[in-house]
Amino acid sequence: NLVRKVYREPDGNPFFIEEIVRSFIDEGALVVKHGVFELTEKANRMELPLTVQDVLMARIDMLEEDTRNLVKIASVIGRNFFYRILQDVAINIEDVETKLEHLKKIQLIQEQKRMEEVEYVFKHALIQETAYTSILHQKRNEIHLMVADSIEKIFSKRLHDFYGELAYHYSIGEDFKNAEIYLIKAGKEALKSSA
């Protein structure tokens, strides 16, 4: 009955189904016993979310406060985010690495390498979007400016690789002077490479 409902409610959308199952695991309504998934009594009390955003927001809300805040900061950086940028912007959050390991374990993010840097990526764009839209507008703008400042500091020797990102973060953070500077630089850089 519950299995049919899980399949029917999201109209067979595999990502939605996957996230519902993950939320059941997070809540302890679905556990693995002897290599087999089993529903617990908690499953009878769980409400099925109406949208995939609802289930993603519920999963994010269940996280411990600092981990939840880390996800939100990461979402402002973008779908992909460098570890060093996240650590620099999330200055008030302790033990960032352990929190990132937990987020990997529950499959909200994945780790990869890019530009010889440790980078993380949200498993799905909707996870990043859901976390991002849950942040108050003013706070989001502040974080965008912190991200831009961090990029300038950490990647000062190869800033040309980040002109577009800097223009974006400054623009959303409503620092239009710096946004314009980096837009012009990004344009010149694109012309150089015939992009």
PDB file of C-alpha atoms in Angstrom:
ATOM      1  CA  ASN A   1       0.000   0.000   0.000  1.00  0.00           C
ATOM      2  CA  LEU A   2       2.730   2.504   1.029  1.00  0.00           C
ATOM      3  CA  VAL A   3       4.952   1.373  -1.865  1.00  0.00           C
ATOM      4  CA  ARG A   4       2.087   1.977  -4.333  1.00  0.00           C
ATOM      5  CA  LYS A   5       1.456   5.401  -2.790  1.00  0.00           C
ATOM      6  CA  VAL A   6       5.156   6.349  -2.996  1.00  0.00           C
ATOM      7  CA  TYR A   7       5.150   5.405  -6.666  1.00  0.00           C
ATOM      8  CA  ARG A   8       1.776   6.992  -7.494  1.00  0.00           C
ATOM      9  CA  GLU A   9       2.131  10.359  -5.643  1.00  0.00           C
ATOM     10  CA  PRO A  10       5.239  11.580  -7.522  1.00  0.00           C
ATOM     11  CA  ASP A  11       3.882  10.259 -10.862  1.00  0.00           C
ATOM     12  CA  GLY A  12       6.759   7.819 -11.127  1.00  0.00           C
ATOM     13  CA  ASN A  13       9.436  10.576 -11.095  1.00  0.00           C
ATOM     14  CA  PRO A  14      12.581   8.561 -10.188  1.00  0.00           C
ATOM     15  CA  PHE A  15      14.360  11.470  -8.446  1.00  0.00           C
ATOM     16  CA  PHE A  16      11.271  12.241  -6.348  1.00  0.00           C
ATOM     17  CA  ILE A  17      10.897   8.550  -5.430  1.00  0.00           C
ATOM     18  CA  GLU A  18      14.602   8.334  -4.537  1.00  0.00           C
ATOM     19  CA  GLU A  19      14.362  11.389  -2.274  1.00  0.00           C
ATOM     20  CA  ILE A  20      11.216  10.068  -0.559  1.00  0.00           C
ATOM     21  CA  VAL A  21      13.032   6.803   0.162  1.00  0.00           C
ATOM     22  CA  ARG A  22      16.055   8.732   1.468  1.00  0.00           C
ATOM     23  CA  SER A  23      13.773  10.810   3.718  1.00  0.00           C
ATOM     24  CA  PHE A  24      12.306   7.563   5.099  1.00  0.00           C
ATOM     25  CA  ILE A  25      15.854   6.362   5.831  1.00  0.00           C
ATOM     26  CA  ASP A  26      16.754   9.729   7.457  1.00  0.00           C
ATOM     27  CA  GLU A  27      13.638   9.501   9.661  1.00  0.00           C
ATOM     28  CA  GLY A  28      14.289   5.864  10.633  1.00  0.00           C
ATOM     29  CA  ALA A  29      11.076   4.740   8.924  1.00  0.00           C
ATOM     30  CA  LEU A  30      13.091   2.517   6.597  1.00  0.00           C
ATOM     31  CA  VAL A  31      16.028   0.498   7.926  1.00  0.00           C
ATOM     32  CA  VAL A  32      18.335  -2.186   6.581  1.00  0.00           C
ATOM     33  CA  LYS A  33      18.174  -5.523   8.415  1.00  0.00           C
ATOM     34  CA  HIS A  34      20.252  -8.441   7.170  1.00  0.00           C
ATOM     35  CA  GLY A  35      20.814  -6.682   3.846  1.00  0.00           C
ATOM     36  CA  VAL A  36      17.090  -6.086   3.259  1.00  0.00           C
ATOM     37  CA  PHE A  37      15.080  -2.862   3.615  1.00  0.00           C
ATOM     38  CA  GLU A  38      12.314  -3.029   6.211  1.00  0.00           C
ATOM     39  CA  LEU A  39       9.690  -0.455   7.115  1.00  0.00           C
ATOM     40  CA  THR A  40       9.415   0.434  10.791  1.00  0.00           C
ATOM     41  CA  GLU A  41       6.326   1.658  12.625  1.00  0.00           C
ATOM     42  CA  LYS A  42       7.406   5.246  11.926  1.00  0.00           C
ATOM     43  CA  ALA A  43       6.477   4.677   8.264  1.00  0.00           C
ATOM     44  CA  ASN A  44       2.764   4.598   9.161  1.00  0.00           C
ATOM     45  CA  ARG A  45       2.979   8.081  10.667  1.00  0.00           C
ATOM     46  CA  MET A  46       4.904   9.705   7.826  1.00  0.00           C
ATOM     47  CA  GLU A  47       3.165  12.074   5.446  1.00  0.00           C
ATOM     48  CA  LEU A  48       4.168  11.938   1.812  1.00  0.00           C
ATOM     49  CA  PRO A  49       5.309  15.346   0.553  1.00  0.00           C
ATOM     50  CA  LEU A  50       3.430  16.932  -2.345  1.00  0.00           C
ATOM     51  CA  THR A  51       6.489  18.127  -4.277  1.00  0.00           C
ATOM     52  CA  VAL A  52      10.107  17.122  -4.622  1.00  0.00           C
ATOM     53  CA  GLN A  53      11.047  20.522  -3.130  1.00  0.00           C
ATOM     54  CA  ASP A  54       8.980  19.655  -0.030  1.00  0.00           C
ATOM     55  CA  VAL A  55      10.843  16.381   0.493  1.00  0.00           C
ATOM     56  CA  LEU A  56      14.230  18.057  -0.099  1.00  0.00           C
ATOM     57  CA  MET A  57      13.407  20.879   2.326  1.00  0.00           C
ATOM     58  CA  ALA A  58      12.298  18.319   4.924  1.00  0.00           C
ATOM     59  CA  ARG A  59      15.620  16.489   4.532  1.00  0.00           C
ATOM     60  CA  ILE A  60      17.576  19.745   4.878  1.00  0.00           C
ATOM     61  CA  ASP A  61      15.483  20.830   7.889  1.00  0.00           C
ATOM     62  CA  MET A  62      16.263  17.545   9.650  1.00  0.00           C
ATOM     63  CA  LEU A  63      19.983  18.297   9.630  1.00  0.00           C
ATOM     64  CA  GLU A  64      21.724  19.563  12.756  1.00  0.00           C
ATOM     65  CA  GLU A  65      21.729  23.390  12.722  1.00  0.00           C
ATOM     66  CA  ASP A  66      25.380  23.992  11.760  1.00  0.00           C
ATOM     67  CA  THR A  67      25.211  21.331   9.031  1.00  0.00           C
ATOM     68  CA  ARG A  68      22.000  22.893   7.711  1.00  0.00           C
ATOM     69  CA  ASN A  69      23.694  26.320   7.679  1.00  0.00           C
ATOM     70  CA  LEU A  70      26.683  24.819   5.857  1.00  0.00           C
ATOM     71  CA  VAL A  71      24.363  23.461   3.144  1.00  0.00           C
ATOM     72  CA  LYS A  72      22.793  26.900   2.764  1.00  0.00           C
ATOM     73  CA  ILE A  73      26.168  28.643   2.478  1.00  0.00           C
ATOM     74  CA  ALA A  74      27.291  26.052  -0.074  1.00  0.00           C
ATOM     75  CA  SER A  75      24.095  26.640  -2.061  1.00  0.00           C
ATOM     76  CA  VAL A  76      24.993  30.325  -2.409  1.00  0.00           C
ATOM     77  CA  ILE A  77      28.445  29.445  -3.751  1.00  0.00           C
ATOM     78  CA  GLY A  78      26.745  27.355  -6.434  1.00  0.00           C
ATOM     79  CA  ARG A  79      25.899  23.838  -7.500  1.00  0.00           C
ATOM     80  CA  ASN A  80      29.648  23.157  -7.443  1.00  0.00           C
ATOM     81  CA  PHE A  81      31.692  24.615  -4.597  1.00  0.00           C
ATOM     82  CA  PHE A  82      35.350  24.485  -3.686  1.00  0.00           C
ATOM     83  CA  TYR A  83      36.181  23.264  -0.190  1.00  0.00           C
ATOM     84  CA  ARG A  84      38.529  26.184   0.509  1.00  0.00           C
ATOM     85  CA  ILE A  85      35.877  28.761  -0.401  1.00  0.00           C
ATOM     86  CA  LEU A  86      33.240  27.040   1.741  1.00  0.00           C
ATOM     87  CA  GLN A  87      35.586  26.762   4.720  1.00  0.00           C
ATOM     88  CA  ASP A  88      36.547  30.434   4.419  1.00  0.00           C
ATOM     89  CA  VAL A  89      32.945  31.696   4.165  1.00  0.00           C
ATOM     90  CA  ALA A  90      31.605  29.321   6.852  1.00  0.00           C
ATOM     91  CA  ILE A  91      34.047  30.735   9.386  1.00  0.00           C
ATOM     92  CA  ASN A  92      31.630  30.313  12.323  1.00  0.00           C
ATOM     93  CA  ILE A  93      30.963  26.632  11.625  1.00  0.00           C
ATOM     94  CA  GLU A  94      33.250  24.147  13.356  1.00  0.00           C
ATOM     95  CA  ASP A  95      34.420  20.818  11.952  1.00  0.00           C
ATOM     96  CA  VAL A  96      33.377  21.513   8.352  1.00  0.00           C
ATOM     97  CA  GLU A  97      35.042  18.312   7.079  1.00  0.00           C
ATOM     98  CA  THR A  98      32.966  16.035   9.334  1.00  0.00           C
ATOM     99  CA  LYS A  99      29.784  17.814   8.258  1.00  0.00           C
ATOM    100  CA  LEU A 100      30.727  17.415   4.590  1.00  0.00           C
ATOM    101  CA  GLU A 101      31.371  13.699   5.168  1.00  0.00           C
ATOM    102  CA  HIS A 102      27.885  13.394   6.653  1.00  0.00           C
ATOM    103  CA  LEU A 103      26.340  15.225   3.676  1.00  0.00           C
ATOM    104  CA  LYS A 104      28.180  12.837   1.337  1.00  0.00           C
ATOM    105  CA  LYS A 105      26.956   9.852   3.356  1.00  0.00           C
ATOM    106  CA  ILE A 106      23.315  10.939   3.100  1.00  0.00           C
ATOM    107  CA  GLN A 107      23.915  11.673  -0.584  1.00  0.00           C
ATOM    108  CA  LEU A 108      23.129  15.364  -0.730  1.00  0.00           C
ATOM    109  CA  ILE A 109      26.596  16.117  -2.153  1.00  0.00           C
ATOM    110  CA  GLN A 110      29.440  14.342  -3.941  1.00  0.00           C
ATOM    111  CA  GLU A 111      33.187  15.032  -3.884  1.00  0.00           C
ATOM    112  CA  GLN A 112      35.374  15.540  -6.932  1.00  0.00           C
ATOM    113  CA  LYS A 113      38.604  17.250  -8.024  1.00  0.00           C
ATOM    114  CA  ARG A 114      38.754  20.307 -10.272  1.00  0.00           C
ATOM    115  CA  MET A 115      41.606  22.724 -10.955  1.00  0.00           C
ATOM    116  CA  GLU A 116      43.687  20.675  -8.502  1.00  0.00           C
ATOM    117  CA  GLU A 117      41.212  21.625  -5.766  1.00  0.00           C
ATOM    118  CA  VAL A 118      38.786  19.589  -3.682  1.00  0.00           C
ATOM    119  CA  GLU A 119      35.347  20.449  -4.971  1.00  0.00           C
ATOM    120  CA  TYR A 120      31.895  19.298  -3.966  1.00  0.00           C
ATOM    121  CA  VAL A 121      28.791  19.206  -6.096  1.00  0.00           C
ATOM    122  CA  PHE A 122      25.163  19.017  -5.046  1.00  0.00           C
ATOM    123  CA  LYS A 123      23.867  15.637  -6.201  1.00  0.00           C
ATOM    124  CA  HIS A 124      20.991  17.330  -8.000  1.00  0.00           C
ATOM    125  CA  ALA A 125      20.429  20.975  -9.002  1.00  0.00           C
ATOM    126  CA  LEU A 126      17.097  20.930  -7.120  1.00  0.00           C
ATOM    127  CA  ILE A 127      18.900  20.259  -3.822  1.00  0.00           C
ATOM    128  CA  GLN A 128      21.017  23.390  -4.308  1.00  0.00           C
ATOM    129  CA  GLU A 129      18.021  25.422  -5.487  1.00  0.00           C
ATOM    130  CA  THR A 130      15.840  24.331  -2.552  1.00  0.00           C
ATOM    131  CA  ALA A 131      18.517  25.210   0.020  1.00  0.00           C
ATOM    132  CA  TYR A 132      19.206  28.533  -1.736  1.00  0.00           C
ATOM    133  CA  THR A 133      15.591  29.676  -1.834  1.00  0.00           C
ATOM    134  CA  SER A 134      15.202  28.924   1.890  1.00  0.00           C
ATOM    135  CA  ILE A 135      17.650  31.722   2.789  1.00  0.00           C
ATOM    136  CA  LEU A 136      16.317  35.207   3.486  1.00  0.00           C
ATOM    137  CA  HIS A 137      17.074  37.637   0.638  1.00  0.00           C
ATOM    138  CA  GLN A 138      19.269  39.985   2.712  1.00  0.00           C
ATOM    139  CA  LYS A 139      21.289  37.100   4.175  1.00  0.00           C
ATOM    140  CA  ARG A 140      21.760  35.630   0.685  1.00  0.00           C
ATOM    141  CA  ASN A 141      23.170  38.943  -0.558  1.00  0.00           C
ATOM    142  CA  GLU A 142      25.615  39.066   2.371  1.00  0.00           C
ATOM    143  CA  ILE A 143      26.819  35.533   1.655  1.00  0.00           C
ATOM    144  CA  HIS A 144      27.268  36.325  -2.067  1.00  0.00           C
ATOM    145  CA  LEU A 145      29.560  39.215  -1.117  1.00  0.00           C
ATOM    146  CA  MET A 146      31.477  36.991   1.316  1.00  0.00           C
ATOM    147  CA  VAL A 147      31.908  34.389  -1.450  1.00  0.00           C
ATOM    148  CA  ALA A 148      33.236  37.029  -3.867  1.00  0.00           C
ATOM    149  CA  ASP A 149      35.666  38.285  -1.214  1.00  0.00           C
ATOM    150  CA  SER A 150      36.806  34.734  -0.533  1.00  0.00           C
ATOM    151  CA  ILE A 151      37.396  33.979  -4.233  1.00  0.00           C
ATOM    152  CA  GLU A 152      39.484  37.148  -4.576  1.00  0.00           C
ATOM    153  CA  LYS A 153      41.552  36.168  -1.539  1.00  0.00           C
ATOM    154  CA  ILE A 154      42.010  32.434  -2.173  1.00  0.00           C
ATOM    155  CA  PHE A 155      42.417  32.493  -5.950  1.00  0.00           C
ATOM    156  CA  SER A 156      44.212  35.846  -6.265  1.00  0.00           C
ATOM    157  CA  LYS A 157      46.947  34.335  -8.457  1.00  0.00           C
ATOM    158  CA  ARG A 158      44.464  32.945 -11.009  1.00  0.00           C
ATOM    159  CA  LEU A 159      41.598  35.378 -10.705  1.00  0.00           C
ATOM    160  CA  HIS A 160      41.053  35.381 -14.486  1.00  0.00           C
ATOM    161  CA  ASP A 161      39.508  31.887 -14.104  1.00  0.00           C
ATOM    162  CA  PHE A 162      36.834  33.394 -11.838  1.00  0.00           C
ATOM    163  CA  TYR A 163      35.845  36.688 -13.510  1.00  0.00           C
ATOM    164  CA  GLY A 164      32.395  35.383 -14.475  1.00  0.00           C
ATOM    165  CA  GLU A 165      31.713  33.967 -11.009  1.00  0.00           C
ATOM    166  CA  LEU A 166      32.899  37.173  -9.343  1.00  0.00           C
ATOM    167  CA  ALA A 167      30.630  39.269 -11.579  1.00  0.00           C
ATOM    168  CA  TYR A 168      27.712  36.993 -10.662  1.00  0.00           C
ATOM    169  CA  HIS A 169      28.320  37.069  -6.886  1.00  0.00           C
ATOM    170  CA  TYR A 170      28.892  40.833  -6.819  1.00  0.00           C
ATOM    171  CA  SER A 171      25.806  41.419  -8.956  1.00  0.00           C
ATOM    172  CA  ILE A 172      23.508  39.308  -6.731  1.00  0.00           C
ATOM    173  CA  GLY A 173      25.135  40.866  -3.652  1.00  0.00           C
ATOM    174  CA  GLU A 174      24.189  44.255  -5.145  1.00  0.00           C
ATOM    175  CA  ASP A 175      27.770  45.540  -5.334  1.00  0.00           C
ATOM    176  CA  PHE A 176      27.203  46.785  -8.866  1.00  0.00           C
ATOM    177  CA  LYS A 177      30.527  48.623  -9.138  1.00  0.00           C
ATOM    178  CA  ASN A 178      32.556  45.438  -8.659  1.00  0.00           C
ATOM    179  CA  ALA A 179      30.057  43.456 -10.739  1.00  0.00           C
ATOM    180  CA  GLU A 180      30.673  45.815 -13.661  1.00  0.00           C
ATOM    181  CA  ILE A 181      34.465  45.598 -13.245  1.00  0.00           C
ATOM    182  CA  TYR A 182      34.380  41.794 -13.386  1.00  0.00           C
ATOM    183  CA  LEU A 183      31.842  41.697 -16.224  1.00  0.00           C
ATOM    184  CA  ILE A 184      34.196  43.812 -18.341  1.00  0.00           C
ATOM    185  CA  LYS A 185      37.151  41.598 -17.370  1.00  0.00           C
ATOM    186  CA  ALA A 186      35.138  38.453 -18.173  1.00  0.00           C
ATOM    187  CA  GLY A 187      34.229  39.926 -21.569  1.00  0.00           C
ATOM    188  CA  LYS A 188      37.858  40.746 -22.364  1.00  0.00           C
ATOM    189  CA  GLU A 189      38.912  37.268 -21.255  1.00  0.00           C
ATOM    190  CA  ALA A 190      36.267  35.718 -23.517  1.00  0.00           C
ATOM    191  CA  LEU A 191      37.466  37.793 -26.479  1.00  0.00           C
ATOM    192  CA  LYS A 192      41.052  36.628 -25.863  1.00  0.00           C
ATOM    193  CA  SER A 193      39.999  32.990 -26.068  1.00  0.00           C
ATOM    194  CA  SER A 194      37.569  33.646 -28.962  1.00  0.00           C
ATOM    195  CA  ALA A 195      34.675  32.450 -26.786  1.00  0.00           C
TER     196      ALA A 195
END
